[in-house]
Short mmCIF file of N, CA and C in Angstrom, two decimals:
data_model
loop_
_atom_site.label_atom_id
_atom_site.label_comp_id
_atom_site.label_asym_id
_atom_site.label_seq_id
_atom_site.Cartn_x
_atom_site.Cartn_y
_atom_site.Cartn_z
N MET A 232 -0.71 61.74 128.22
CA MET A 232 -1.06 60.81 129.26
C MET A 232 -2.34 60.09 128.91
N LYS A 233 -2.40 58.82 129.16
CA LYS A 233 -3.56 57.99 128.93
C LYS A 233 -4.67 58.33 129.91
N SER A 234 -5.90 58.31 129.47
CA SER A 234 -7.06 58.58 130.31
C SER A 234 -7.19 57.49 131.40
N ASN A 235 -7.66 57.93 132.53
CA ASN A 235 -7.86 56.97 133.68
C ASN A 235 -9.17 56.21 133.58
N ILE A 236 -10.07 56.54 132.61
CA ILE A 236 -11.41 56.02 132.56
C ILE A 236 -11.41 54.51 132.43
N ASP A 237 -10.33 53.89 131.94
CA ASP A 237 -10.27 52.43 131.81
C ASP A 237 -10.43 51.74 133.16
N GLN A 238 -10.14 52.47 134.27
CA GLN A 238 -10.27 51.90 135.62
C GLN A 238 -11.75 51.64 135.89
N VAL A 239 -12.64 52.36 135.30
CA VAL A 239 -14.09 52.17 135.54
C VAL A 239 -14.51 50.82 135.01
N GLU A 240 -14.05 50.46 133.81
CA GLU A 240 -14.40 49.14 133.23
C GLU A 240 -13.76 48.02 134.02
N MET A 241 -12.52 48.22 134.45
CA MET A 241 -11.84 47.20 135.23
C MET A 241 -12.53 46.96 136.56
N ALA A 242 -13.15 47.96 137.10
CA ALA A 242 -13.87 47.85 138.38
C ALA A 242 -15.04 46.90 138.28
N SER A 243 -15.64 46.77 137.09
CA SER A 243 -16.80 45.86 137.01
C SER A 243 -16.36 44.43 137.26
N GLU A 244 -15.13 44.06 136.89
CA GLU A 244 -14.61 42.70 137.20
C GLU A 244 -14.41 42.55 138.67
N THR A 245 -13.88 43.53 139.34
CA THR A 245 -13.67 43.48 140.79
C THR A 245 -15.01 43.40 141.54
N LEU A 246 -15.97 44.17 141.09
CA LEU A 246 -17.31 44.10 141.72
C LEU A 246 -17.95 42.75 141.50
N ARG A 247 -17.68 42.13 140.37
CA ARG A 247 -18.22 40.77 140.17
C ARG A 247 -17.66 39.78 141.19
N VAL A 248 -16.38 39.93 141.52
CA VAL A 248 -15.78 39.06 142.53
C VAL A 248 -16.42 39.29 143.89
N PHE A 249 -16.69 40.56 144.23
CA PHE A 249 -17.35 40.88 145.50
C PHE A 249 -18.73 40.20 145.50
N GLU A 250 -19.44 40.31 144.40
CA GLU A 250 -20.80 39.71 144.30
C GLU A 250 -20.72 38.19 144.46
N GLU A 251 -19.72 37.52 143.83
CA GLU A 251 -19.57 36.08 143.91
C GLU A 251 -19.30 35.65 145.34
N HIS A 252 -18.71 36.50 146.14
CA HIS A 252 -18.47 36.17 147.55
C HIS A 252 -19.58 36.57 148.48
N GLY A 253 -20.75 36.94 147.92
CA GLY A 253 -21.90 37.23 148.73
C GLY A 253 -21.93 38.60 149.35
N GLU A 254 -21.12 39.52 148.84
CA GLU A 254 -21.08 40.87 149.43
C GLU A 254 -22.37 41.62 149.13
N ASN A 255 -22.84 42.39 150.08
CA ASN A 255 -23.99 43.27 149.92
C ASN A 255 -23.52 44.63 149.60
N PHE A 256 -23.92 45.17 148.43
CA PHE A 256 -23.41 46.46 147.97
C PHE A 256 -24.10 47.64 148.73
N ASP A 257 -25.04 47.33 149.58
CA ASP A 257 -25.61 48.40 150.43
C ASP A 257 -24.76 48.71 151.64
N ASP A 258 -23.80 47.75 151.96
CA ASP A 258 -22.93 47.96 153.10
C ASP A 258 -21.94 49.07 152.85
N VAL A 259 -21.71 49.89 153.85
CA VAL A 259 -20.65 50.89 153.76
C VAL A 259 -19.37 50.21 154.21
N ARG A 260 -18.30 50.38 153.43
CA ARG A 260 -17.03 49.72 153.74
C ARG A 260 -15.89 50.67 153.53
N HIS A 261 -14.73 50.33 154.04
CA HIS A 261 -13.50 51.11 153.85
C HIS A 261 -13.01 50.93 152.43
N VAL A 262 -12.86 52.07 151.71
CA VAL A 262 -12.40 52.01 150.33
C VAL A 262 -11.17 52.91 150.22
N ILE A 263 -10.15 52.42 149.57
CA ILE A 263 -8.87 53.13 149.41
C ILE A 263 -8.61 53.30 147.91
N HIS A 264 -8.23 54.48 147.52
CA HIS A 264 -7.90 54.84 146.12
C HIS A 264 -6.42 55.29 146.04
N PHE A 265 -5.76 54.94 144.96
CA PHE A 265 -4.34 55.26 144.78
C PHE A 265 -4.11 56.13 143.58
N PHE A 266 -3.35 57.23 143.72
CA PHE A 266 -3.04 58.18 142.68
C PHE A 266 -1.56 58.47 142.62
N TYR A 267 -0.98 58.58 141.46
CA TYR A 267 0.48 58.79 141.31
C TYR A 267 0.77 59.85 140.29
N GLY A 268 1.85 60.59 140.51
CA GLY A 268 2.39 61.54 139.54
C GLY A 268 1.51 62.79 139.38
N GLY A 269 1.90 63.62 138.39
CA GLY A 269 1.08 64.78 138.12
C GLY A 269 1.00 65.75 139.29
N ASN A 270 -0.05 66.55 139.27
CA ASN A 270 -0.27 67.58 140.29
C ASN A 270 -1.09 66.98 141.45
N PHE A 271 -0.44 66.04 142.17
CA PHE A 271 -1.23 65.37 143.21
C PHE A 271 -1.42 66.24 144.42
N GLN A 272 -0.74 67.38 144.59
CA GLN A 272 -1.03 68.26 145.70
C GLN A 272 -2.38 68.94 145.46
N ALA A 273 -2.68 69.39 144.23
CA ALA A 273 -3.96 69.98 143.97
C ALA A 273 -5.06 68.93 144.01
N LEU A 274 -4.77 67.75 143.50
CA LEU A 274 -5.74 66.64 143.58
C LEU A 274 -6.08 66.33 145.02
N SER A 275 -5.08 66.35 145.90
CA SER A 275 -5.30 66.09 147.31
C SER A 275 -6.32 67.09 147.90
N ALA A 276 -6.19 68.36 147.58
CA ALA A 276 -7.12 69.36 148.04
C ALA A 276 -8.56 69.08 147.56
N SER A 277 -8.67 68.71 146.31
CA SER A 277 -10.01 68.39 145.73
C SER A 277 -10.60 67.17 146.41
N LEU A 278 -9.77 66.16 146.62
CA LEU A 278 -10.25 64.93 147.29
C LEU A 278 -10.68 65.18 148.73
N SER A 279 -9.94 66.04 149.42
CA SER A 279 -10.31 66.37 150.79
C SER A 279 -11.66 67.10 150.80
N GLU A 280 -11.91 67.97 149.83
CA GLU A 280 -13.21 68.64 149.76
C GLU A 280 -14.35 67.67 149.53
N LEU A 281 -14.05 66.52 148.91
CA LEU A 281 -15.04 65.49 148.64
C LEU A 281 -15.26 64.54 149.84
N GLY A 282 -14.49 64.78 150.93
CA GLY A 282 -14.65 64.01 152.12
C GLY A 282 -13.72 62.83 152.28
N TYR A 283 -12.66 62.79 151.41
CA TYR A 283 -11.68 61.74 151.53
C TYR A 283 -10.59 62.15 152.53
N GLU A 284 -10.07 61.18 153.29
CA GLU A 284 -8.87 61.38 154.08
C GLU A 284 -7.68 61.12 153.12
N VAL A 285 -6.84 62.09 152.95
CA VAL A 285 -5.78 62.01 151.96
C VAL A 285 -4.43 62.03 152.66
N LYS A 286 -3.57 61.11 152.21
CA LYS A 286 -2.18 61.13 152.78
C LYS A 286 -1.24 60.80 151.65
N PRO A 287 0.05 61.19 151.78
CA PRO A 287 1.01 60.87 150.70
C PRO A 287 1.33 59.39 150.66
N THR A 288 1.74 58.94 149.51
CA THR A 288 2.27 57.55 149.41
C THR A 288 3.59 57.46 150.16
N VAL A 289 4.03 56.27 150.37
CA VAL A 289 5.28 55.99 151.09
C VAL A 289 6.46 56.76 150.49
N ASP A 290 6.53 56.76 149.14
CA ASP A 290 7.64 57.43 148.47
C ASP A 290 7.33 58.90 148.10
N ASN A 291 6.23 59.40 148.61
CA ASN A 291 5.80 60.78 148.33
C ASN A 291 5.69 61.08 146.84
N ASP A 292 5.32 60.05 146.06
CA ASP A 292 5.16 60.27 144.63
C ASP A 292 3.69 60.22 144.20
N GLY A 293 2.81 60.31 145.20
CA GLY A 293 1.38 60.28 144.92
C GLY A 293 0.63 60.39 146.22
N VAL A 294 -0.69 60.05 146.14
CA VAL A 294 -1.54 60.13 147.35
C VAL A 294 -2.43 58.92 147.43
N VAL A 295 -2.83 58.63 148.65
CA VAL A 295 -3.82 57.59 148.94
C VAL A 295 -4.99 58.31 149.53
N ALA A 296 -6.19 58.03 148.99
CA ALA A 296 -7.39 58.67 149.47
C ALA A 296 -8.34 57.61 150.00
N GLU A 297 -8.84 57.82 151.22
CA GLU A 297 -9.71 56.79 151.87
C GLU A 297 -10.97 57.43 152.38
N ARG A 298 -12.02 56.63 152.35
CA ARG A 298 -13.26 56.95 153.06
C ARG A 298 -14.17 55.73 153.12
N TYR A 299 -15.17 55.81 153.91
CA TYR A 299 -16.13 54.74 153.99
C TYR A 299 -17.29 55.04 153.04
N GLU A 300 -17.62 54.09 152.18
CA GLU A 300 -18.68 54.27 151.25
C GLU A 300 -19.21 52.96 150.77
N ALA A 301 -20.43 52.97 150.22
CA ALA A 301 -21.04 51.81 149.64
C ALA A 301 -20.53 51.74 148.19
N ILE A 302 -20.05 50.55 147.79
CA ILE A 302 -19.63 50.38 146.42
C ILE A 302 -20.72 49.60 145.66
N GLY A 303 -20.59 49.49 144.36
CA GLY A 303 -21.56 48.79 143.57
C GLY A 303 -21.61 49.43 142.18
N GLU A 304 -22.60 49.03 141.41
CA GLU A 304 -22.69 49.52 140.01
C GLU A 304 -22.88 51.02 139.97
N GLU A 305 -23.78 51.53 140.78
CA GLU A 305 -24.00 52.97 140.77
C GLU A 305 -22.73 53.75 141.19
N TRP A 306 -22.04 53.24 142.20
CA TRP A 306 -20.77 53.83 142.66
C TRP A 306 -19.74 53.80 141.51
N ARG A 307 -19.71 52.70 140.79
CA ARG A 307 -18.74 52.52 139.69
C ARG A 307 -18.99 53.55 138.60
N THR A 308 -20.25 53.77 138.25
CA THR A 308 -20.59 54.64 137.15
C THR A 308 -20.75 56.10 137.54
N SER A 309 -20.63 56.40 138.79
CA SER A 309 -20.72 57.83 139.23
C SER A 309 -19.49 58.24 139.96
N THR A 310 -19.28 57.74 141.18
CA THR A 310 -18.16 58.14 142.00
C THR A 310 -16.81 57.78 141.31
N LEU A 311 -16.67 56.56 140.83
CA LEU A 311 -15.43 56.15 140.23
C LEU A 311 -15.16 56.93 138.95
N VAL A 312 -16.16 57.17 138.17
CA VAL A 312 -16.00 58.01 136.96
C VAL A 312 -15.50 59.40 137.34
N HIS A 313 -16.12 59.97 138.38
CA HIS A 313 -15.74 61.31 138.81
C HIS A 313 -14.28 61.31 139.28
N LEU A 314 -13.86 60.31 140.04
CA LEU A 314 -12.47 60.25 140.51
C LEU A 314 -11.50 60.13 139.33
N CYS A 315 -11.84 59.35 138.33
CA CYS A 315 -10.95 59.21 137.15
C CYS A 315 -10.86 60.51 136.39
N GLU A 316 -11.99 61.16 136.22
CA GLU A 316 -12.01 62.50 135.53
C GLU A 316 -11.23 63.53 136.30
N LEU A 317 -11.38 63.50 137.62
CA LEU A 317 -10.64 64.44 138.49
C LEU A 317 -9.15 64.18 138.35
N ALA A 318 -8.75 62.93 138.39
CA ALA A 318 -7.31 62.60 138.22
C ALA A 318 -6.78 63.08 136.86
N ASP A 319 -7.61 62.89 135.82
CA ASP A 319 -7.19 63.31 134.45
C ASP A 319 -7.00 64.84 134.44
N SER A 320 -7.87 65.55 135.16
CA SER A 320 -7.77 67.01 135.12
C SER A 320 -6.50 67.54 135.77
N TYR A 321 -5.86 66.73 136.64
CA TYR A 321 -4.62 67.12 137.28
C TYR A 321 -3.42 66.32 136.72
N GLN A 322 -3.64 65.62 135.62
CA GLN A 322 -2.65 64.80 134.98
C GLN A 322 -2.01 63.80 135.97
N VAL A 323 -2.87 63.19 136.78
CA VAL A 323 -2.48 62.22 137.76
C VAL A 323 -2.95 60.85 137.34
N GLU A 324 -2.13 59.82 137.54
CA GLU A 324 -2.53 58.43 137.23
C GLU A 324 -3.37 57.87 138.37
N TYR A 325 -4.59 57.46 138.04
CA TYR A 325 -5.40 56.77 139.02
C TYR A 325 -5.05 55.32 138.92
N ASP A 326 -4.51 54.77 140.00
CA ASP A 326 -3.93 53.39 139.95
C ASP A 326 -4.84 52.37 140.57
N GLY A 327 -6.14 52.69 140.75
CA GLY A 327 -7.05 51.71 141.20
C GLY A 327 -7.51 51.88 142.66
N TRP A 328 -8.28 50.93 143.11
CA TRP A 328 -8.89 51.02 144.41
C TRP A 328 -8.92 49.62 145.05
N GLU A 329 -9.18 49.61 146.31
CA GLU A 329 -9.37 48.37 147.01
C GLU A 329 -10.40 48.62 148.12
N ALA A 330 -11.13 47.58 148.50
CA ALA A 330 -12.12 47.69 149.53
C ALA A 330 -12.16 46.36 150.28
N GLU A 331 -12.58 46.45 151.53
CA GLU A 331 -12.63 45.22 152.32
C GLU A 331 -13.89 44.41 152.03
N MET A 332 -13.75 43.09 152.06
CA MET A 332 -14.87 42.19 151.94
C MET A 332 -15.36 41.96 153.37
N MET A 333 -16.67 41.97 153.55
CA MET A 333 -17.20 41.85 154.90
C MET A 333 -17.91 40.52 155.12
N ARG A 334 -18.24 39.81 154.10
CA ARG A 334 -18.98 38.56 154.24
C ARG A 334 -18.21 37.35 153.66
N GLN A 335 -16.96 37.28 153.95
CA GLN A 335 -16.17 36.17 153.45
C GLN A 335 -16.65 34.90 154.09
N PRO A 336 -16.63 33.80 153.33
CA PRO A 336 -17.11 32.56 153.93
C PRO A 336 -16.18 32.12 155.05
N ALA A 337 -16.81 31.48 156.04
CA ALA A 337 -16.04 31.01 157.20
C ALA A 337 -15.02 29.98 156.76
N VAL A 338 -13.83 30.04 157.32
CA VAL A 338 -12.80 29.13 157.01
C VAL A 338 -12.92 27.95 157.95
N PRO A 339 -12.97 26.68 157.45
CA PRO A 339 -13.05 25.54 158.34
C PRO A 339 -11.83 25.44 159.20
N PRO A 340 -11.93 24.88 160.42
CA PRO A 340 -10.77 24.74 161.32
C PRO A 340 -9.68 23.95 160.60
N ALA A 341 -8.47 24.32 160.91
CA ALA A 341 -7.28 23.70 160.29
C ALA A 341 -7.25 22.16 160.47
N ASN A 342 -7.74 21.66 161.58
CA ASN A 342 -7.65 20.25 161.82
C ASN A 342 -8.92 19.49 161.34
N SER A 343 -9.77 20.17 160.67
CA SER A 343 -11.01 19.47 160.21
C SER A 343 -10.71 18.74 158.91
N SER A 344 -10.92 17.48 158.93
CA SER A 344 -10.68 16.66 157.73
C SER A 344 -11.97 16.01 157.26
N GLY A 345 -13.05 16.25 157.95
CA GLY A 345 -14.30 15.63 157.60
C GLY A 345 -14.48 14.26 158.28
N LYS A 346 -13.45 13.76 158.95
CA LYS A 346 -13.53 12.49 159.67
C LYS A 346 -13.81 12.70 161.10
N ASP A 347 -14.40 11.73 161.76
CA ASP A 347 -14.71 11.88 163.17
C ASP A 347 -13.43 11.64 163.97
N LYS A 348 -13.01 12.75 164.66
CA LYS A 348 -11.78 12.68 165.45
C LYS A 348 -11.82 11.65 166.57
N SER A 349 -13.01 11.42 167.11
CA SER A 349 -13.06 10.54 168.28
C SER A 349 -12.67 9.10 167.84
N SER A 350 -13.03 8.67 166.66
CA SER A 350 -12.64 7.31 166.21
C SER A 350 -11.15 7.23 166.05
N TRP A 351 -10.55 8.27 165.58
CA TRP A 351 -9.11 8.34 165.37
C TRP A 351 -8.41 8.29 166.68
N LEU A 352 -8.90 9.10 167.68
CA LEU A 352 -8.29 9.12 168.97
C LEU A 352 -8.52 7.80 169.75
N SER A 353 -9.64 7.18 169.51
CA SER A 353 -9.92 5.94 170.21
C SER A 353 -8.98 4.85 169.76
N LYS A 354 -8.51 4.90 168.53
CA LYS A 354 -7.54 3.90 168.05
C LYS A 354 -6.19 4.05 168.73
N ILE A 355 -5.85 5.33 169.08
CA ILE A 355 -4.54 5.54 169.75
C ILE A 355 -4.70 5.30 171.23
N PHE A 356 -5.70 5.82 171.86
CA PHE A 356 -5.82 5.77 173.30
C PHE A 356 -6.80 4.78 173.83
N GLY A 357 -7.57 4.17 172.97
CA GLY A 357 -8.60 3.23 173.36
C GLY A 357 -9.86 3.95 173.81
N ASN A 358 -10.94 3.25 173.84
CA ASN A 358 -12.22 3.81 174.31
C ASN A 358 -12.22 3.95 175.78
N LYS A 359 -12.64 5.09 176.31
CA LYS A 359 -12.72 5.29 177.75
C LYS A 359 -14.19 5.35 178.11
N ASN A 360 -14.70 4.30 178.71
CA ASN A 360 -16.13 4.29 179.12
C ASN A 360 -16.20 4.30 180.61
#
């Protein structure tokens, strides 16, 4: 089986996207990890001891582990490394993680075109003074 440690390097790309969107890595956020195959029952017990809420995947072929934590470079090089090594020790594939973004830029209203709506409406309905 291939080592899961490649996930640590891939996480640096994901963290870069978070940073580009103005995310603060001091914020605690909901993080979900995905594990498949191998001895995921034993892995589940170890993850629970680490404070993760663990549940089976939809097809019962792995587990999903969740908890609230701050992500960032230190998290990537400590917590994520530990999770990959833990998965390796149980011959489980660590299939990555996801976390919520909390500071996404505001989406402009759907009808905003940058033009003054009142001038547009006044052409249809006339000026009401």
